[in-house]
Coordinates of C-alpha atoms in Angstrom, one line a residue:
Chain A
X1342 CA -87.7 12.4 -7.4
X1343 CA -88.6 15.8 -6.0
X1344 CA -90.3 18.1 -8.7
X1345 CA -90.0 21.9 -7.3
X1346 CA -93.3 23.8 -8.8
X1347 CA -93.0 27.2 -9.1
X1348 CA -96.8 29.6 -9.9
X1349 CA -95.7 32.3 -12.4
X1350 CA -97.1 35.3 -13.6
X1351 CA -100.4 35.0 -11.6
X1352 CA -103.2 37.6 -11.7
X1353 CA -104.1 39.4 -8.5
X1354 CA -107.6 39.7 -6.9
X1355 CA -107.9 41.1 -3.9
X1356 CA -110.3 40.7 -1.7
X1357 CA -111.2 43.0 1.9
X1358 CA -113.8 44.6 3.7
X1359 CA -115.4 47.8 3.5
X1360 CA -115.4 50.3 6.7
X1361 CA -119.2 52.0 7.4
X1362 CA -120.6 49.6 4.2
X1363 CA -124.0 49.4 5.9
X1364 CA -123.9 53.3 5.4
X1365 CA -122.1 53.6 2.1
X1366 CA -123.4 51.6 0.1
X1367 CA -127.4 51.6 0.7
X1368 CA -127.1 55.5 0.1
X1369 CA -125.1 54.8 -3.7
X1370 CA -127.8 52.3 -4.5
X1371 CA -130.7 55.2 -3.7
X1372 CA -128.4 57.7 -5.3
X1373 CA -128.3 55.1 -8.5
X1374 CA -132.0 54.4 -8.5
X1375 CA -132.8 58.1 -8.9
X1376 CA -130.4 58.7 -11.5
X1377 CA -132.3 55.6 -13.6
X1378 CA -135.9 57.3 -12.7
X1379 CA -134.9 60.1 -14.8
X1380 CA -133.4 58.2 -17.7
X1381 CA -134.2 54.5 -17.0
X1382 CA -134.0 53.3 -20.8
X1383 CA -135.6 50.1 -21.9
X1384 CA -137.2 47.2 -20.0
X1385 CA -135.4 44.3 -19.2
X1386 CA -131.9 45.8 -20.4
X1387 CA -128.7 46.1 -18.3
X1388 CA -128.6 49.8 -17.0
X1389 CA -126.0 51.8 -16.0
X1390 CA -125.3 55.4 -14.5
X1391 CA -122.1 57.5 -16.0
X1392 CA -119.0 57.2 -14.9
X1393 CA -119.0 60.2 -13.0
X1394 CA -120.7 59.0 -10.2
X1395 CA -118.4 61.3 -7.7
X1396 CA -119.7 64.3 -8.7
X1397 CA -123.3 63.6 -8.2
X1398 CA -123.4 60.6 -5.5
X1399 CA -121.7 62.6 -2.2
X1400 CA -120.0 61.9 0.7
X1401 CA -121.1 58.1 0.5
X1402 CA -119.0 57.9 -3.1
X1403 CA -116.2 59.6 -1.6
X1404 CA -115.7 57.4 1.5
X1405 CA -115.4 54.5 -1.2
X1406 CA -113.0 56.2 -3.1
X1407 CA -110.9 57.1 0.1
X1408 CA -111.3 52.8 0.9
X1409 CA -110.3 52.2 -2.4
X1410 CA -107.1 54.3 -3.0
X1411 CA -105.5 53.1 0.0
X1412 CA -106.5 49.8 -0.9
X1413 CA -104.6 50.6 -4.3
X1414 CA -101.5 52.3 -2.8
X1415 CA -100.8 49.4 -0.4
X1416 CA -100.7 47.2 -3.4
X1417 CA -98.7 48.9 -5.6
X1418 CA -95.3 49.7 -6.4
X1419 CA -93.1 52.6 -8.7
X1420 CA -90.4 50.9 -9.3
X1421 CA -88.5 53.7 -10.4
X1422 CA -89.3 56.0 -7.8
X1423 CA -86.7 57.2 -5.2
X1424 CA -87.0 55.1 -2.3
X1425 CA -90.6 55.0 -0.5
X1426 CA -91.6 57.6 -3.0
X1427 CA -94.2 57.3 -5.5
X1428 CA -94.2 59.4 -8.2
X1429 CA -97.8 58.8 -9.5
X1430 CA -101.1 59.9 -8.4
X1431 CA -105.3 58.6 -9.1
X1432 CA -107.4 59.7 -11.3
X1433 CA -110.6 57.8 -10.2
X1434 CA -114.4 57.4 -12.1
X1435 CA -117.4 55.6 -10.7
X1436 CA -120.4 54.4 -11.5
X1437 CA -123.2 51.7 -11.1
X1438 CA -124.6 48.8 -13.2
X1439 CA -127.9 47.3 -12.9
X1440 CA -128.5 43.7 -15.0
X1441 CA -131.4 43.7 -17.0
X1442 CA -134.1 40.4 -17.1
X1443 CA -131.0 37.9 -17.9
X1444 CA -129.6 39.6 -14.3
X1445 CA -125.8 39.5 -15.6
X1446 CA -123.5 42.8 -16.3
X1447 CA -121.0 42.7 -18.4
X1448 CA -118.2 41.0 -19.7
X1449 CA -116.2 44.1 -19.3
X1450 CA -112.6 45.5 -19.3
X1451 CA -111.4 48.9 -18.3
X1452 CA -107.9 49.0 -20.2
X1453 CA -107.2 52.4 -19.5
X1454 CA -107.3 51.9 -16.2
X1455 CA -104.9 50.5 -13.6
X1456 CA -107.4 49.0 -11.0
X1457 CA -110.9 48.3 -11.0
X1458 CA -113.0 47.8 -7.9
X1459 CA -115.8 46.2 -7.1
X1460 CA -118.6 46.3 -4.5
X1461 CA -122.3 45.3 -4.3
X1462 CA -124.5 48.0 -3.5
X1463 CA -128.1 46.9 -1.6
X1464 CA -130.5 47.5 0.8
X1465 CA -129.6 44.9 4.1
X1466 CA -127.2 41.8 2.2
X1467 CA -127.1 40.5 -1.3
X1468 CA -124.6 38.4 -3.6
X1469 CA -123.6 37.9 -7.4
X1470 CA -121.4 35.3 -8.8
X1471 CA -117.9 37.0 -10.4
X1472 CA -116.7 35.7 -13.3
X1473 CA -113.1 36.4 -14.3
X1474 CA -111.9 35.0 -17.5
X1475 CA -108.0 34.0 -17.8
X1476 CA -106.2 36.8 -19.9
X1477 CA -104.6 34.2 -21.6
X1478 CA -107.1 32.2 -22.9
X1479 CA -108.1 30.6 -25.4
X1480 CA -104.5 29.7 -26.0
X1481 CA -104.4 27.2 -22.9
X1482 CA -106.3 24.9 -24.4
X1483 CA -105.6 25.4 -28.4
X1484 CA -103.6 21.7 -28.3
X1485 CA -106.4 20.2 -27.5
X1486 CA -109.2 21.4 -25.6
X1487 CA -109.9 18.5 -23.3
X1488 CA -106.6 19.1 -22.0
X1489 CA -105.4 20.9 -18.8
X1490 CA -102.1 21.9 -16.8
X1491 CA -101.8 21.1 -13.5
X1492 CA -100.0 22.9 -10.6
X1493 CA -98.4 19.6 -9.6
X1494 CA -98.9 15.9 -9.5
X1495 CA -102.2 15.2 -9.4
X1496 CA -103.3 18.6 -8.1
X1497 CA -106.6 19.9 -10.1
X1498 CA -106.6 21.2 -13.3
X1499 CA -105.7 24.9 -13.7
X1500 CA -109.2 26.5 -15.6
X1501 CA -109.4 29.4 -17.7
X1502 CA -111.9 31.3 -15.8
X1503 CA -112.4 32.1 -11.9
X1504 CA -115.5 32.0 -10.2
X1505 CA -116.1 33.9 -6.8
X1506 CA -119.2 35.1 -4.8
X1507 CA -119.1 38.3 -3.8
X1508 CA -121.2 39.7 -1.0
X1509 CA -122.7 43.4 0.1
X1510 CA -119.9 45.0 1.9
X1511 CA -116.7 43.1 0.6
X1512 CA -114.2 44.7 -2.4
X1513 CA -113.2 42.9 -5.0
X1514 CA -109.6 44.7 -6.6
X1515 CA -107.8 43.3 -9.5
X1516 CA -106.3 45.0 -13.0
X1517 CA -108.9 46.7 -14.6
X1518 CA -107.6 45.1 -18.1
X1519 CA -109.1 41.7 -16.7
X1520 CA -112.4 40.7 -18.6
X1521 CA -115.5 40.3 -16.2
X1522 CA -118.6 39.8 -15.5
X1523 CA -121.2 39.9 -12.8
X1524 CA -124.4 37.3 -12.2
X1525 CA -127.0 37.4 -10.3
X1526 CA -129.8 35.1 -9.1
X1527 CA -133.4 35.6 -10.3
X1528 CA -134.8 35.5 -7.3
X1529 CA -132.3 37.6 -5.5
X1530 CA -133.2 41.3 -4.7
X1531 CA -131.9 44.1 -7.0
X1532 CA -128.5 45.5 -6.1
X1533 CA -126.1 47.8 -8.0
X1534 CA -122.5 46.4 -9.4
X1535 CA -120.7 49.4 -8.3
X1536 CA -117.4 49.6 -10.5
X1537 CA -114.4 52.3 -9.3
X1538 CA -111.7 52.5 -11.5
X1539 CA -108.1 53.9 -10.9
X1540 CA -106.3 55.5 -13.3
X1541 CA -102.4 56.2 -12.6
X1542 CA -100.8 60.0 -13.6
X1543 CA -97.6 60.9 -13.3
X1544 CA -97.7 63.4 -10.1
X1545 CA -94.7 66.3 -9.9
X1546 CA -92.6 66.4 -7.5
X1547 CA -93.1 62.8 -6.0
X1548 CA -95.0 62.3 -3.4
X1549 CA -95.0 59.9 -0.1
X1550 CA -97.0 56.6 -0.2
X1551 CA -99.9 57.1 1.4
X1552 CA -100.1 53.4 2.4
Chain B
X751 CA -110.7 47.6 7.1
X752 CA -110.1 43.8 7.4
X753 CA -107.0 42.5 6.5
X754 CA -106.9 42.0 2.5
X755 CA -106.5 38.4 0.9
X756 CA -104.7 38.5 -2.3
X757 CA -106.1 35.5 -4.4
X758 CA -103.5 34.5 -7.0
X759 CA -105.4 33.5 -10.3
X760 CA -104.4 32.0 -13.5
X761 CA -100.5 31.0 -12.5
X762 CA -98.6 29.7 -15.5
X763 CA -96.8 26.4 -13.5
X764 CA -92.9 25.8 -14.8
X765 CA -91.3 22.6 -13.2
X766 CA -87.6 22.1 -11.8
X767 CA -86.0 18.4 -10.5
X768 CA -82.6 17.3 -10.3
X769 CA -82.4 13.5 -12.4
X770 CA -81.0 11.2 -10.3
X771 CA -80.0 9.4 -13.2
X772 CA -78.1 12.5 -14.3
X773 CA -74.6 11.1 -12.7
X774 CA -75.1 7.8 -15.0
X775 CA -76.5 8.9 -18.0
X776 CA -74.7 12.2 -18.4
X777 CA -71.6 11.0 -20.1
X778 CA -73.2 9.0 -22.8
X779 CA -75.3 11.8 -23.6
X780 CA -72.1 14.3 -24.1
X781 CA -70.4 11.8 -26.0
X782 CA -73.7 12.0 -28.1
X783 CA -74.2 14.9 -28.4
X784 CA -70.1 16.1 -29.6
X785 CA -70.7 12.8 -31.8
X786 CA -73.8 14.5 -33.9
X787 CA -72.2 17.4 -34.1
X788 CA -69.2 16.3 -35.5
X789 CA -71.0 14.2 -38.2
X790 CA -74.4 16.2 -39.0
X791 CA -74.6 19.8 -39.6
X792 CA -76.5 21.5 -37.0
X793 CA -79.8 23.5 -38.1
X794 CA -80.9 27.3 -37.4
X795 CA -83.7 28.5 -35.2
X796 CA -83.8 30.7 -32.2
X797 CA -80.2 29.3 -31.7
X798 CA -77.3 32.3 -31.8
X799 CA -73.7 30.7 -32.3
X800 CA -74.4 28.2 -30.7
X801 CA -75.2 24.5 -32.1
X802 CA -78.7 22.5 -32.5
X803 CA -79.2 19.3 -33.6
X804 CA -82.1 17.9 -36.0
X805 CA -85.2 17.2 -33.8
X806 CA -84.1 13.5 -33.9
X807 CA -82.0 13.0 -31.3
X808 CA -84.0 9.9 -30.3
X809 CA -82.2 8.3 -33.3
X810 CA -79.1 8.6 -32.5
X811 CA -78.9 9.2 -28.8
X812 CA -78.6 6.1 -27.5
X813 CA -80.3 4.2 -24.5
X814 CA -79.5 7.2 -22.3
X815 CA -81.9 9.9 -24.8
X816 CA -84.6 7.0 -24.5
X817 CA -84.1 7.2 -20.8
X818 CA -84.2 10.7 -20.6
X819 CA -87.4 10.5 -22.6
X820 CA -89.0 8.1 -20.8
X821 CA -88.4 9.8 -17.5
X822 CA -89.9 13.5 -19.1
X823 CA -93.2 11.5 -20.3
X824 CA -93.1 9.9 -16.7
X825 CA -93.1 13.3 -15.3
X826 CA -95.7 15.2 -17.3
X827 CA -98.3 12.7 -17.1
X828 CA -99.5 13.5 -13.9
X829 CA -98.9 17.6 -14.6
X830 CA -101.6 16.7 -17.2
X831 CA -105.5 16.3 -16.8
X832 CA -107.5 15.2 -19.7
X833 CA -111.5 16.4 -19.6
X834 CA -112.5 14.6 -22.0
X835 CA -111.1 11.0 -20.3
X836 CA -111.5 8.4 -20.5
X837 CA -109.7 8.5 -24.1
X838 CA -106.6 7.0 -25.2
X839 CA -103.9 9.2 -25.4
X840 CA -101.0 9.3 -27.6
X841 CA -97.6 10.9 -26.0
X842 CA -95.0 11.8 -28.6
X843 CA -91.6 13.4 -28.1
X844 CA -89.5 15.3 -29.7
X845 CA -85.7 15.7 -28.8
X846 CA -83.0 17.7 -30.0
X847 CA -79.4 19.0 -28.7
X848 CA -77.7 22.4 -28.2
X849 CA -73.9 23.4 -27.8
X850 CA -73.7 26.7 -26.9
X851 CA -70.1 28.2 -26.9
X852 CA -68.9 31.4 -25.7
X853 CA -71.4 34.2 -26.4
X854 CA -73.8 31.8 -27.6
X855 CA -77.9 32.2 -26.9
X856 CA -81.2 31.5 -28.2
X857 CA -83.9 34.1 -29.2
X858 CA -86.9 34.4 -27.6
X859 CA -89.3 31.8 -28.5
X860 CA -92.1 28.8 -27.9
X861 CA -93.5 25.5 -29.0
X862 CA -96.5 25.8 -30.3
X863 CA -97.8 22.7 -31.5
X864 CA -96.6 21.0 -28.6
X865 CA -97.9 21.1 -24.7
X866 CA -95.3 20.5 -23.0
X867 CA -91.5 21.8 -23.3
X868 CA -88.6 19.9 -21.4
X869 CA -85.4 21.1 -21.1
X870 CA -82.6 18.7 -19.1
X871 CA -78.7 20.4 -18.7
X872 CA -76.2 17.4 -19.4
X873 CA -73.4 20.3 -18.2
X874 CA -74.5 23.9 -17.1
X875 CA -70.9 25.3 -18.3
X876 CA -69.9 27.3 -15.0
X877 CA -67.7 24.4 -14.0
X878 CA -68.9 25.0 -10.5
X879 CA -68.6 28.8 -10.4
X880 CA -71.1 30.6 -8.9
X881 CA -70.7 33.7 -10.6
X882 CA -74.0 35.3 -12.1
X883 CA -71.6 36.9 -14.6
X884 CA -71.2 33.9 -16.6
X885 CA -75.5 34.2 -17.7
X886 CA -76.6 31.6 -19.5
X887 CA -80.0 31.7 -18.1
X888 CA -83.4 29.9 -19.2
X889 CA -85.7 33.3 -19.3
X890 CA -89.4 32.6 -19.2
X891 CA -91.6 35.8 -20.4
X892 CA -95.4 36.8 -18.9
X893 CA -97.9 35.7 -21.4
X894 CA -99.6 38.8 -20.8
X895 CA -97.0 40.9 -21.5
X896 CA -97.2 43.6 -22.6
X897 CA -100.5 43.9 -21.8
X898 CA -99.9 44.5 -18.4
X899 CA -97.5 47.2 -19.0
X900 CA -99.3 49.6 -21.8
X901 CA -100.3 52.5 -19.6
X902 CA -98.2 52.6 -16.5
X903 CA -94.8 50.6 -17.2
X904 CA -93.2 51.6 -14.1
X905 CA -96.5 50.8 -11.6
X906 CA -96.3 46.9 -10.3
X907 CA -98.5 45.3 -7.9
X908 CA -96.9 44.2 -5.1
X909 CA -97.4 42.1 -1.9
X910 CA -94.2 42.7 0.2
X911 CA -91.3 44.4 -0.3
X912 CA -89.7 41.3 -2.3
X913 CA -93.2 40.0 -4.0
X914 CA -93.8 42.0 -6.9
X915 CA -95.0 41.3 -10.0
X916 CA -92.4 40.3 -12.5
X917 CA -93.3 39.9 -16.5
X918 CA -89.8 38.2 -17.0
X919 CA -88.3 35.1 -14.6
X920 CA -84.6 34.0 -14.9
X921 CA -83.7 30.4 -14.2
X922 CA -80.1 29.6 -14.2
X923 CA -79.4 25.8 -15.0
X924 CA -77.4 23.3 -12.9
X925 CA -75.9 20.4 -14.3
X926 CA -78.7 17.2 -13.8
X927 CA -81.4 20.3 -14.0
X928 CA -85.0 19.3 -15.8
X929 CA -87.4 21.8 -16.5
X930 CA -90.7 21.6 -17.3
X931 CA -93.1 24.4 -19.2
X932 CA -96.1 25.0 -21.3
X933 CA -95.0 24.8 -24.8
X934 CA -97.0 28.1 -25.4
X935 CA -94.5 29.7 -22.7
X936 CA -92.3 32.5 -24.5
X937 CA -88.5 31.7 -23.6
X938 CA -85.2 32.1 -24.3
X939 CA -81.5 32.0 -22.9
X940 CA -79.4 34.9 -22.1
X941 CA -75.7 35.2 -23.4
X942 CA -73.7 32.2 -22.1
X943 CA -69.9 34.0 -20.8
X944 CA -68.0 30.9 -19.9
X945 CA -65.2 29.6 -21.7
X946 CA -66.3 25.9 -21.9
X947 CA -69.3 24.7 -23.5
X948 CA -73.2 24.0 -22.4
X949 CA -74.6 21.1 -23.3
X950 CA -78.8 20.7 -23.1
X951 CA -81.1 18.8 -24.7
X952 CA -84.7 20.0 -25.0
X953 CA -88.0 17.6 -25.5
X954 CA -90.9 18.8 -26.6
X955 CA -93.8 16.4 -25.5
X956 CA -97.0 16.0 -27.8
X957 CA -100.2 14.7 -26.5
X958 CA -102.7 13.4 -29.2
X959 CA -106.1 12.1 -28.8
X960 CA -106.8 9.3 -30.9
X961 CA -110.1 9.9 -32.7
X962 CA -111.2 6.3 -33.4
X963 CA -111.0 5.4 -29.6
X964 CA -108.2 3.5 -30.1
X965 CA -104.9 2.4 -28.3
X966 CA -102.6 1.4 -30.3

């Protein structure tokens, strides 16, 4: 017998590079740091900065944006745009996280927002631990808990979260509906979770792809 | 920029296999089926027009439903991974039978209660016609849906020009066609347009854990 499996409905996370990180993103962890030595709230808590981040952070916030929405154009479509025409435009915000004395951020969602992106601000290299949870969870495992679909015979069990390091100078892009959250090791050196998040608006007339 | 990898997460798996036992045991089962349904009324659920039997097909299928059952347990079992082995485990089926006549469809629907859903097509009803007119299709919603669609319904991601993300999949049956799905999967089937008369059987397969450790 030959069973045919077919993978529907899967969530996207994309992962790349990012061009001139060594200069972009050292400069959004200073800019970070001095916005929490004016406001730094209580020890040992998760901190963050507002979402405006590209008004106050400079040219090293917008060359992530510019990385990040053609990141976002190449990977999206409007399907009812006239032909290689998209007919919406992003609205983008920014900001950083740092995680308190447990050294996790989040879980967080962004539902208002079409993409989230991720990178790992720090001075020379770091890395957190990602953690996505399954949209669809807990459902999977409501029959019985100890229970798990496979993609095929015998392949491993399909889990209800995703797990991922993520290093200084890589993006992370995936729906910004998608709960997450960010660990880090107690030892490691403090970075910022820098979060960008695209927002989609309808643009008049359309315009071209820019991707 | 390097070249982006796209990581697909968190895919909802759906089965297809042609039975090979489908050119034997395909006649019993349509004599079985028209038999029921001549001598039991039929019951109402997501079907529309068409027919559906009690869930007891088992009963009065035949050696050919028992074969049929057997061979959709043999299947699933290794789709399935138990954390919590080693356990005994207790598979239970369900089975049932649809007619579905011209115009006839089901409403969109799932199994909860179940884990896995089986559908085999004793005869697809396009008497080898290939036209896409004649529907029928097995549709499979996005358990996310419509999550994924609330702000921007017309924005997809995409990976290629023919690889974009879809919240609804069509599958149209073949004669001899299993298919295999989470129970939990939302599905129904589109308007059948032929003039004959589709015949499927669908099995839902339970999976229960016996508490007191024990096999029997």
């Amino acid at each position: 017998m030959t069973l045919h499996a077919q993978q529907l409905f899967e969530t996207p996370l994309i992962v790349t590079d990012l061009d001139e990180a060594r200069v972009i993103l050292p400069a959004l962890l200073r800019s970070a740091r001095e916005r929490r030595q004016q406001a730094p709230g209580a020890a040992g808590r998760p901190w963050s900065t507002d979402h405006r981040m590209l008004r106050w952070a400079g040219e090293p916030a917008v060359q992530l944006l510019h990385a990040c929405v053609a990141l976002a154009d190449r990977f999206t479509a409007d399907i009812d745009a006239p032909a290689g025409r998209t007919r919406y435009g992003w609205s983008a915000d920014l900001r950083a996280s740092f995680a308190g004395s447990e050294r996790r951020i989040g879980p967080a969602s962004f539902p208002s927002a079409f993409w989230s992106v991720l990178a790992l601000a720090s001075e020379g290299s770091a890395e957190a631990q990602i953690m996505i949870e399954d949209p669809r969870a807990p459902m999977l495992e409501m029959e019985d808990p100890g229970l798990r679909f496979r993609a095929g015979p015998g392949a491993p069990p399909l889990q209800s979260s995703y797990s991922t390091p993520f290093k200084t100078g890589q993006l992370l892009m995936f729906p910004a509906w998608l709960r997450r959250h960010a660990d880090f090791a107690q030892s490691a050196p403090e970075s910022a979770l820098i979060t960008l998040n695209l927002t989609a608006f309808l643009v008049e007339p359309p315009r071209e792809a820019s991707a | 920029m390097s070249s982006p990898e796209v990581r697909r997460l968190f895919p909802t798996p759906v089965f297809v296999e042609s039975w090979v036992e489908s050119s034997i045991c395909n006649e019993p089962l349509r004599q079985a089926l028209l038999g029921e349904r001549s001598a039991a009324g039929g019951v109402s659920k997501s079907n529309f027009l068409g027919w559906q039997s009690q869930i007891d097909m088992l009963r009065w299928g035949g050696p050919a439903a028992r074969q049929l059952r057997d061979h959709a347990v043999e299947l699933c079992e290794p789709l399935t991974f138990d954390a919590m082995a080693p356990r005994p485990l207790h598979w239970h089926v369900e089975m049932w039978g649809n007619i579905s006549g011209p115009g006839a469809s089901n409403q969109t629907h799932s199994h909860p209660g179940a884990f896995w859903s089986v559908v085999y097509y004793v005869d697809d009803g396009y008497a080898g016609s290939d036209d896409r007119a004649l529907g029928g299709e097995l549709t499979f919603v996005d358990p996310r849906f419509p999550m994924v669609r609330m702000r921007s319904p017309s924005l997809r991601a995409c990976f290629g020009e023919a690889d974009r993300d879809h919240h609804e999949v069509w599958v149209r049956p073949r004669t001899g066609m299993i298919v295999i799905f989470p129970s939990w999967l939302q599905h129904a089937v589109r308007p059948y347009n032929g003039m004959g008369e589709r015949m499927s059987i669908a099995i839902n397969v339970t999976i229960h854990a016996d508490p007191t450790g024990s096999s029997e």
